[in-house]
GROMACS .gro file of C-alpha atoms in nm:
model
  296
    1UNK     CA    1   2.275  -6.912   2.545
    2UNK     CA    2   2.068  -6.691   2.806
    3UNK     CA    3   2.320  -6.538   2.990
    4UNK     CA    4   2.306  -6.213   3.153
    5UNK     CA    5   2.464  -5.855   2.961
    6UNK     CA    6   2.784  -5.790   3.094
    7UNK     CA    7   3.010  -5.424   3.087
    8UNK     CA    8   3.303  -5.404   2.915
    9UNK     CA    9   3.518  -5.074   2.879
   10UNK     CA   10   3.148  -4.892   2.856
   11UNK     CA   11   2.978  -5.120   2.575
   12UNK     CA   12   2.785  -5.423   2.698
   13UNK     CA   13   2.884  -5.777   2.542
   14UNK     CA   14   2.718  -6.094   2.614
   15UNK     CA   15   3.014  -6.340   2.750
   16UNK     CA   16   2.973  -6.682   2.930
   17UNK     CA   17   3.318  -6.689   3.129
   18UNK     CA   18   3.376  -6.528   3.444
   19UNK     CA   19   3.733  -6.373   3.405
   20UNK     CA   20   3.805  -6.104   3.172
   21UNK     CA   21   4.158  -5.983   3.049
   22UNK     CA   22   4.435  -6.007   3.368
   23UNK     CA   23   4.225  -6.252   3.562
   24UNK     CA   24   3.987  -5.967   3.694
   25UNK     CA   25   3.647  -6.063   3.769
   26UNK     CA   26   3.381  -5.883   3.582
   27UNK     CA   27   3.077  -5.742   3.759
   28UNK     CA   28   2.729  -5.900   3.622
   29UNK     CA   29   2.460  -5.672   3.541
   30UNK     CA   30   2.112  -5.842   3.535
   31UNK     CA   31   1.963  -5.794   3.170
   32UNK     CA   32   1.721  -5.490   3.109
   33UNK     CA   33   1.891  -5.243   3.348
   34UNK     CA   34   2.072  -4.894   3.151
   35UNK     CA   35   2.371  -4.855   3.360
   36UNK     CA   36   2.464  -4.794   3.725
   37UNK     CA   37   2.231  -4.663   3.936
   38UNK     CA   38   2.448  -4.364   4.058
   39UNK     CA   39   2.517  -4.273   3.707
   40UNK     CA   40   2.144  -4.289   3.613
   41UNK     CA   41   2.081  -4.027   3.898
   42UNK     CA   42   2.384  -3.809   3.766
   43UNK     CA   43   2.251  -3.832   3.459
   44UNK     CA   44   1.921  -3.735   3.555
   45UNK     CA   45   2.019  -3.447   3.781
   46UNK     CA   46   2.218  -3.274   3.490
   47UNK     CA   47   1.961  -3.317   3.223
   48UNK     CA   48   1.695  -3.137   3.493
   49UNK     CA   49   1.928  -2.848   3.555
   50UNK     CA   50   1.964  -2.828   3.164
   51UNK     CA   51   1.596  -2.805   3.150
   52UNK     CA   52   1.587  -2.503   3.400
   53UNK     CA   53   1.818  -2.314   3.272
   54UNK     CA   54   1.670  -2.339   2.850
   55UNK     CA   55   1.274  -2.246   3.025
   56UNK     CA   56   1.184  -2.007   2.763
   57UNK     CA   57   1.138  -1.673   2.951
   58UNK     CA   58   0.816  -1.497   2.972
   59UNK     CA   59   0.818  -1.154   2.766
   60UNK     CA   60   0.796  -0.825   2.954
   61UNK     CA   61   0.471  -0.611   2.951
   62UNK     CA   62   0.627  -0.332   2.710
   63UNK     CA   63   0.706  -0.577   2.452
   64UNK     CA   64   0.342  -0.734   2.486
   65UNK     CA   65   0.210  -0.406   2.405
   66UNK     CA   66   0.424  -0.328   2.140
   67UNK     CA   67   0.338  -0.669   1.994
   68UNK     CA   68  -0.054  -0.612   2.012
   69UNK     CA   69  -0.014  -0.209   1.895
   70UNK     CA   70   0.193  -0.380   1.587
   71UNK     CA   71  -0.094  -0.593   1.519
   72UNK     CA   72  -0.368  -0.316   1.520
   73UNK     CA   73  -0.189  -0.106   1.260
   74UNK     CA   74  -0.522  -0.019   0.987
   75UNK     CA   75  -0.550  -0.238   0.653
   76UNK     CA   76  -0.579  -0.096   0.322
   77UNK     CA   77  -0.918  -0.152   0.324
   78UNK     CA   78  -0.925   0.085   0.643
   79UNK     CA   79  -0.729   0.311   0.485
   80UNK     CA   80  -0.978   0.385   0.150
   81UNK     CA   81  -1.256   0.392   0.390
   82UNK     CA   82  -1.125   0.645   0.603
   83UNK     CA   83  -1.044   0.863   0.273
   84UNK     CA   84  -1.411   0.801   0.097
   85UNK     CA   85  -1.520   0.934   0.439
   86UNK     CA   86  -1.275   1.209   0.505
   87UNK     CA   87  -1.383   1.336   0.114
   88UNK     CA   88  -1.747   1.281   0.212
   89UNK     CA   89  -1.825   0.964   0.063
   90UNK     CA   90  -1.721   1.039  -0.261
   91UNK     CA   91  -1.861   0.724  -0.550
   92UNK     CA   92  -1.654   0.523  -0.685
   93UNK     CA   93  -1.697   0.586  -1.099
   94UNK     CA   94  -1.595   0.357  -1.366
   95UNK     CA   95  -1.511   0.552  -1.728
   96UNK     CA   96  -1.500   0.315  -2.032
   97UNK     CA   97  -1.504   0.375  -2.407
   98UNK     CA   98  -1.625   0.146  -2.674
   99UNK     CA   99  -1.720   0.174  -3.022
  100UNK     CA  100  -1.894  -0.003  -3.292
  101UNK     CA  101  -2.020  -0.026  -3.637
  102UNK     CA  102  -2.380   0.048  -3.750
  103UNK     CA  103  -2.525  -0.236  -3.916
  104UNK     CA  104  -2.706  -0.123  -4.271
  105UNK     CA  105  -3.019  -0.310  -4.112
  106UNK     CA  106  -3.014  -0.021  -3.823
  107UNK     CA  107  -2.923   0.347  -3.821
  108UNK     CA  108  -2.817   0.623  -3.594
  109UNK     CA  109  -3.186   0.681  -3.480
  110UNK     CA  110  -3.191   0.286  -3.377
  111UNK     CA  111  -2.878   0.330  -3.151
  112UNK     CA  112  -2.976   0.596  -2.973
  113UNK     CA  113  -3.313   0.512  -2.914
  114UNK     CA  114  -3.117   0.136  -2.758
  115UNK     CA  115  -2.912   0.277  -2.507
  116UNK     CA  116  -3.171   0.547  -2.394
  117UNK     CA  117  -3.400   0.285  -2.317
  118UNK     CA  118  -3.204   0.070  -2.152
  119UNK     CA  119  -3.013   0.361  -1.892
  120UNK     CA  120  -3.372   0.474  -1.839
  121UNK     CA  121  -3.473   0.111  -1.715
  122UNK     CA  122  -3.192   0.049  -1.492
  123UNK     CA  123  -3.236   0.408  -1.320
  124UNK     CA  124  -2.872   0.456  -1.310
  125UNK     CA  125  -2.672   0.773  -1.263
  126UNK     CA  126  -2.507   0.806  -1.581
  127UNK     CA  127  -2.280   1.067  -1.777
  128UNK     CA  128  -2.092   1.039  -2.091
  129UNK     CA  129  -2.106   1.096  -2.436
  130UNK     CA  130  -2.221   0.916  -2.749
  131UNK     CA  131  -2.141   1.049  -3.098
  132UNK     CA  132  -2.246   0.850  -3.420
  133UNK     CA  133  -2.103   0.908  -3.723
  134UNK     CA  134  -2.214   0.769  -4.070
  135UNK     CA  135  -2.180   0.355  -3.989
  136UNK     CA  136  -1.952   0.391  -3.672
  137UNK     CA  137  -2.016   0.500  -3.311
  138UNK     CA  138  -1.848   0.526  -2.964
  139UNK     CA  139  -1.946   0.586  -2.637
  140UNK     CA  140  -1.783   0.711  -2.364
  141UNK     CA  141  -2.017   0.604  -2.031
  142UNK     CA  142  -1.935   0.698  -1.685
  143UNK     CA  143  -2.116   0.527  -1.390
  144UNK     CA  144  -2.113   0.266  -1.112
  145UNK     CA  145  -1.930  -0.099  -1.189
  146UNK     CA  146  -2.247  -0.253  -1.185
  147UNK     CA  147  -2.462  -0.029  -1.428
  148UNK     CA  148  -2.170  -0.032  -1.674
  149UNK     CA  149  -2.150  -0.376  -1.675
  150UNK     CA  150  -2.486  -0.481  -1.717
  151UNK     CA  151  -2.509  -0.250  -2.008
  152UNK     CA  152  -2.209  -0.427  -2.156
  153UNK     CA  153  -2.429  -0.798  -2.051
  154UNK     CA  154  -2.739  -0.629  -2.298
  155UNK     CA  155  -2.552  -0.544  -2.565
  156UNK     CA  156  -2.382  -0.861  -2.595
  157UNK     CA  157  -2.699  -1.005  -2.587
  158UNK     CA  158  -2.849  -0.813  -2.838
  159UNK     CA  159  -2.560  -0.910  -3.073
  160UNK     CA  160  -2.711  -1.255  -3.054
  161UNK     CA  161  -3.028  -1.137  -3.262
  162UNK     CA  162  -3.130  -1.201  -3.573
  163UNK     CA  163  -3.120  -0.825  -3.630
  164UNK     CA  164  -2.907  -0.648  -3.417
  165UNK     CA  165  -2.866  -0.256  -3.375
  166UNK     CA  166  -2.536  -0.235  -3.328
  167UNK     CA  167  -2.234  -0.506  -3.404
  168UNK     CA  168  -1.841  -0.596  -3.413
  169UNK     CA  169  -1.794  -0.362  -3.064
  170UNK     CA  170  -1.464  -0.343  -2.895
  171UNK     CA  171  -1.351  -0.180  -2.568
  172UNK     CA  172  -1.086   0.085  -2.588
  173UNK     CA  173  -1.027   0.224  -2.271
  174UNK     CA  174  -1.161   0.104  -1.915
  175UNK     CA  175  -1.060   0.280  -1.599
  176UNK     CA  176  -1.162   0.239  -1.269
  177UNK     CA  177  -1.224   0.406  -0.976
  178UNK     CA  178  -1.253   0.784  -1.148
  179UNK     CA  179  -1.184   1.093  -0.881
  180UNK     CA  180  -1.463   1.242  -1.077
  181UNK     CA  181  -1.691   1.275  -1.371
  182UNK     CA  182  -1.583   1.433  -1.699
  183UNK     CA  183  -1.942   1.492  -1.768
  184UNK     CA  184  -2.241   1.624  -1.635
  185UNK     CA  185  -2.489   1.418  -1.783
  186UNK     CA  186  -2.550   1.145  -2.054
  187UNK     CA  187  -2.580   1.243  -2.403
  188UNK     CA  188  -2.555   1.187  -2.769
  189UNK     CA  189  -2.484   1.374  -3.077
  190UNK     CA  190  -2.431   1.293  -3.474
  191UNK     CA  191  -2.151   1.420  -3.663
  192UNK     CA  192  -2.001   1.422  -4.005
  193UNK     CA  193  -1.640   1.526  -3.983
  194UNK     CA  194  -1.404   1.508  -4.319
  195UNK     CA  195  -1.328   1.164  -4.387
  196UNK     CA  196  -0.926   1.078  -4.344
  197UNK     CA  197  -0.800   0.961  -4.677
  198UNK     CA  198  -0.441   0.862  -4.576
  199UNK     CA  199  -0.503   0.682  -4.254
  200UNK     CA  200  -0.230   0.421  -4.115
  201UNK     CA  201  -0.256   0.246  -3.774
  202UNK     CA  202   0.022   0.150  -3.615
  203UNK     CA  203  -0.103  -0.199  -3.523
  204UNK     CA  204   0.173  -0.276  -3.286
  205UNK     CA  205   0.114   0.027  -3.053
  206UNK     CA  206  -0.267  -0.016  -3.017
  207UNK     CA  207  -0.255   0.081  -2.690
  208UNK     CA  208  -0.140   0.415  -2.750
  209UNK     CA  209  -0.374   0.488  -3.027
  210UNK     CA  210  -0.680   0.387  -2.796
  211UNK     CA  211  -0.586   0.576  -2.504
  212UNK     CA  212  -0.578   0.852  -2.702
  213UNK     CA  213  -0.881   0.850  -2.871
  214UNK     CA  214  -1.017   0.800  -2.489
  215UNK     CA  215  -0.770   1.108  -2.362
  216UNK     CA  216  -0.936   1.343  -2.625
  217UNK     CA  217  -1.276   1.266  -2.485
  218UNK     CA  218  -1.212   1.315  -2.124
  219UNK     CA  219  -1.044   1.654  -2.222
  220UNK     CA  220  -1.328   1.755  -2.428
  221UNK     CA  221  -1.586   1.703  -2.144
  222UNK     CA  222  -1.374   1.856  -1.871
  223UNK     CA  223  -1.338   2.172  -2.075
  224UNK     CA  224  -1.711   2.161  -2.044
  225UNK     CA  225  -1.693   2.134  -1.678
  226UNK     CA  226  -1.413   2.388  -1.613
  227UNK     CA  227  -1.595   2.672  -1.831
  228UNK     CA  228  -1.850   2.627  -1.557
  229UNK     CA  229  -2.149   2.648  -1.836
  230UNK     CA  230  -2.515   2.542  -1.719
  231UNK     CA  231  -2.674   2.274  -1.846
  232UNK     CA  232  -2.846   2.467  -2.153
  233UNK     CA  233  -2.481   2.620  -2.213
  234UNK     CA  234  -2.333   2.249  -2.251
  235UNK     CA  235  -2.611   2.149  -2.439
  236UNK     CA  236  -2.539   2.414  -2.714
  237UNK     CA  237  -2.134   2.329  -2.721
  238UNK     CA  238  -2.246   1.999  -2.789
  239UNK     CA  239  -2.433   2.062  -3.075
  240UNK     CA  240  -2.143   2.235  -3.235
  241UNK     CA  241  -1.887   1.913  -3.215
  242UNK     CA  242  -1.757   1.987  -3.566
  243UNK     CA  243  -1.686   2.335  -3.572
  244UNK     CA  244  -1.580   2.375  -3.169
  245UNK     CA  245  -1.406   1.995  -3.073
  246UNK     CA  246  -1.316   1.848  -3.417
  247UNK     CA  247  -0.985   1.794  -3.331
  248UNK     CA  248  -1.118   1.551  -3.021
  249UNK     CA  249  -1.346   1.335  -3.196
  250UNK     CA  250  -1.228   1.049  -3.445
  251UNK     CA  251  -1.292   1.035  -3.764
  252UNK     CA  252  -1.558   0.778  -3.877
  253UNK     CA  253  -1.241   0.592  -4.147
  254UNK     CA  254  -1.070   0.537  -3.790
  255UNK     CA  255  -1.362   0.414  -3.563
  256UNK     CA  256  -1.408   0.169  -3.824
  257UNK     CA  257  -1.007   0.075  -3.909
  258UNK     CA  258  -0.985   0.029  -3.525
  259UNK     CA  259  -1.333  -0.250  -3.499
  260UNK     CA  260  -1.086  -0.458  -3.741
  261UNK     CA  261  -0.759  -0.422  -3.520
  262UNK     CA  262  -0.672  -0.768  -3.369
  263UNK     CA  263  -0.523  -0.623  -3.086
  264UNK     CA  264  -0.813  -0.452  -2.966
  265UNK     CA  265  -1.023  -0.576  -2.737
  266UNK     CA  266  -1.348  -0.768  -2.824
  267UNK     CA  267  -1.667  -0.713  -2.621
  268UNK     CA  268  -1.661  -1.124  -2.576
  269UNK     CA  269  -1.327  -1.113  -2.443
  270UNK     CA  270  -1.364  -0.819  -2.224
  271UNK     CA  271  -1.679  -0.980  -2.040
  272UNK     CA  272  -1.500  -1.309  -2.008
  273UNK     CA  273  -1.213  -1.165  -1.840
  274UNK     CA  274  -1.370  -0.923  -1.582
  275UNK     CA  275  -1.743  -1.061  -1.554
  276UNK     CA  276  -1.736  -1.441  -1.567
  277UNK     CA  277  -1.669  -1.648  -1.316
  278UNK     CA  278  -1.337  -1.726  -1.180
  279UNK     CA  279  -1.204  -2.064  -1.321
  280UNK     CA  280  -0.827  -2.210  -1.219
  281UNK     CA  281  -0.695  -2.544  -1.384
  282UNK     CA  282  -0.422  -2.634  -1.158
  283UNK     CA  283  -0.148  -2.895  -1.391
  284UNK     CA  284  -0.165  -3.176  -1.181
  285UNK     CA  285  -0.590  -3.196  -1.288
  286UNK     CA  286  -0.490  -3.209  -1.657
  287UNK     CA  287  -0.270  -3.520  -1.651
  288UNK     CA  288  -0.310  -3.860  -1.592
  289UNK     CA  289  -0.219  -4.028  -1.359
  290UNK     CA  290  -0.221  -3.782  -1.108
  291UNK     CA  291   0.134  -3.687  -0.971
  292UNK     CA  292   0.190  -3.844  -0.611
  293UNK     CA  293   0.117  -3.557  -0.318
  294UNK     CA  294   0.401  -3.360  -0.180
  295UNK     CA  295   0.502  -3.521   0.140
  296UNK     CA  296   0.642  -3.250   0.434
   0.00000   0.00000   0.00000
């Protein structure tokens, strides 16, 4: 059975007799070899010239350069440092507004004398304004990320005591990034405004009523600023909250309907989303057994 390949019409059979159809003797090709040699050189000649002409061109020097000027267009990060410096380095200042209730175990003196401590210990540059009211407060704070976080970190830890100062706090507002400062300076006040006997929250639009219980704030303390008083001038506005800015403060009934609003966002919840760490479950970690990998 080991005899040699032979052609046939352009296919290759393996046939023991020496005539093919008509009598005509067939031509033996010895086994292993791919064809006539003239056709292998044909072949071999057009693939090369196929070769030539598909050689990927080399790109002119304009296009080069406007390749490489395409790629050294500036980032966004470029971009906000070239405005902090074109505005003078202006600091970035984070405005947020929480309130809380007043334990009976603490009072208004107790609060204060908390958060004055604590800004004085981490030496930041602070502004805001902090106005208690019979068993509710709020505080609006502006500073650096870092300062107003770690004052969130304290009081959550002071929650934890046996006695704590100040409980049940929620964040209303946080904003980021602040062109400027509302307020000059850091300070707190006590007020007694008339208590609100019919009050209704609209629970399903608790964004709304937060914001604007943080608008009326801001607008408060940039009066301040745009009447251009001194120091001694603001000082003295302040002490007249209820008969100058009433109508921006809330009432103590609503601080204390809005601790209770589910929608409203716990100090717990607010530190676990923007100051813990970073934790992703991917699907294929919660199941067993583990899905087969992709295959491209």
């Amino acid at each position: 059975f080991n005899r040699p390949f032979r052609a046939r019409g352009g296919s290759w059979t393996r046939s023991g007799c020496r005539g093919g159809i008509g009598g005509r003797k067939r031509r033996e090709v010895p086994l292993g070899r791919v064809g006539p040699p003239v056709a292998v050189a044909r072949l071999g000649q057009s693939a090369s010239r196929g070769n030539s002409t598909r050689r990927r061109r080399r790109p002119a020097v304009g296009a080069m350069a406007a390749e490489t000027k395409e790629l050294d267009k500036p980032s966004l990060l470029d971009t906000i440092q070239k405005r902090f410096a074109d505005e003078g380095g202006r600091e970035s200042v984070t405005r947020l507004l929480y309130i809380g209730l007043i334990p009976k175990t603490s009072s208004q003196r107790a609060v204060c004398t908390y958060h004055e401590e604590f800004l004085k210990e981490i030496d930041a540059d602070v502004s805001g304004l902090m106005i208690l009211q019979a068993d509710t407060f709020l505080n609006l704070i502006e500073a650096a990320p870092d300062a107003i976080m770690a004052l969130l970190r304290h009081i959550a830890k002071q929650a934890e005591e046996e006695r704590p100062c100040l409980e049940t706090v929620r964040v209303l507002a946080s904003s980021e990034d602040c062109p400027s400062r509302a307020f000059v300076s850091w300070s707190y006040r006590s007020v007694n405004l008339k208590a609100e006997m019919s009050l209704v929250l609209d629970e399903e639009d608790v964004v709304g009523t937060s914001y604007e219980t943080y608008s009326k704030l801001v607008q408060l303390g940039q009066q301040l600023n745009d009447a251009d008083l001194t120091h001694a001038d603001i000082s003295a506005a302040l002490d007249n909250l209820r008969q100058r800015y009433a109508d921006f403060i809330p009432s103590n009934e609503r601080l204390k309907a809005l601790t209770s609003v589910p929608g409203i966002t716990t100090l717990e919840e607010y530190l676990d989303i923007f100051d813990a760490p970073i934790e992703v479950a991917l699907d294929r970690e919660l199941v067993w057994p583990p899905p087969p990998a992709l295959e491209y």
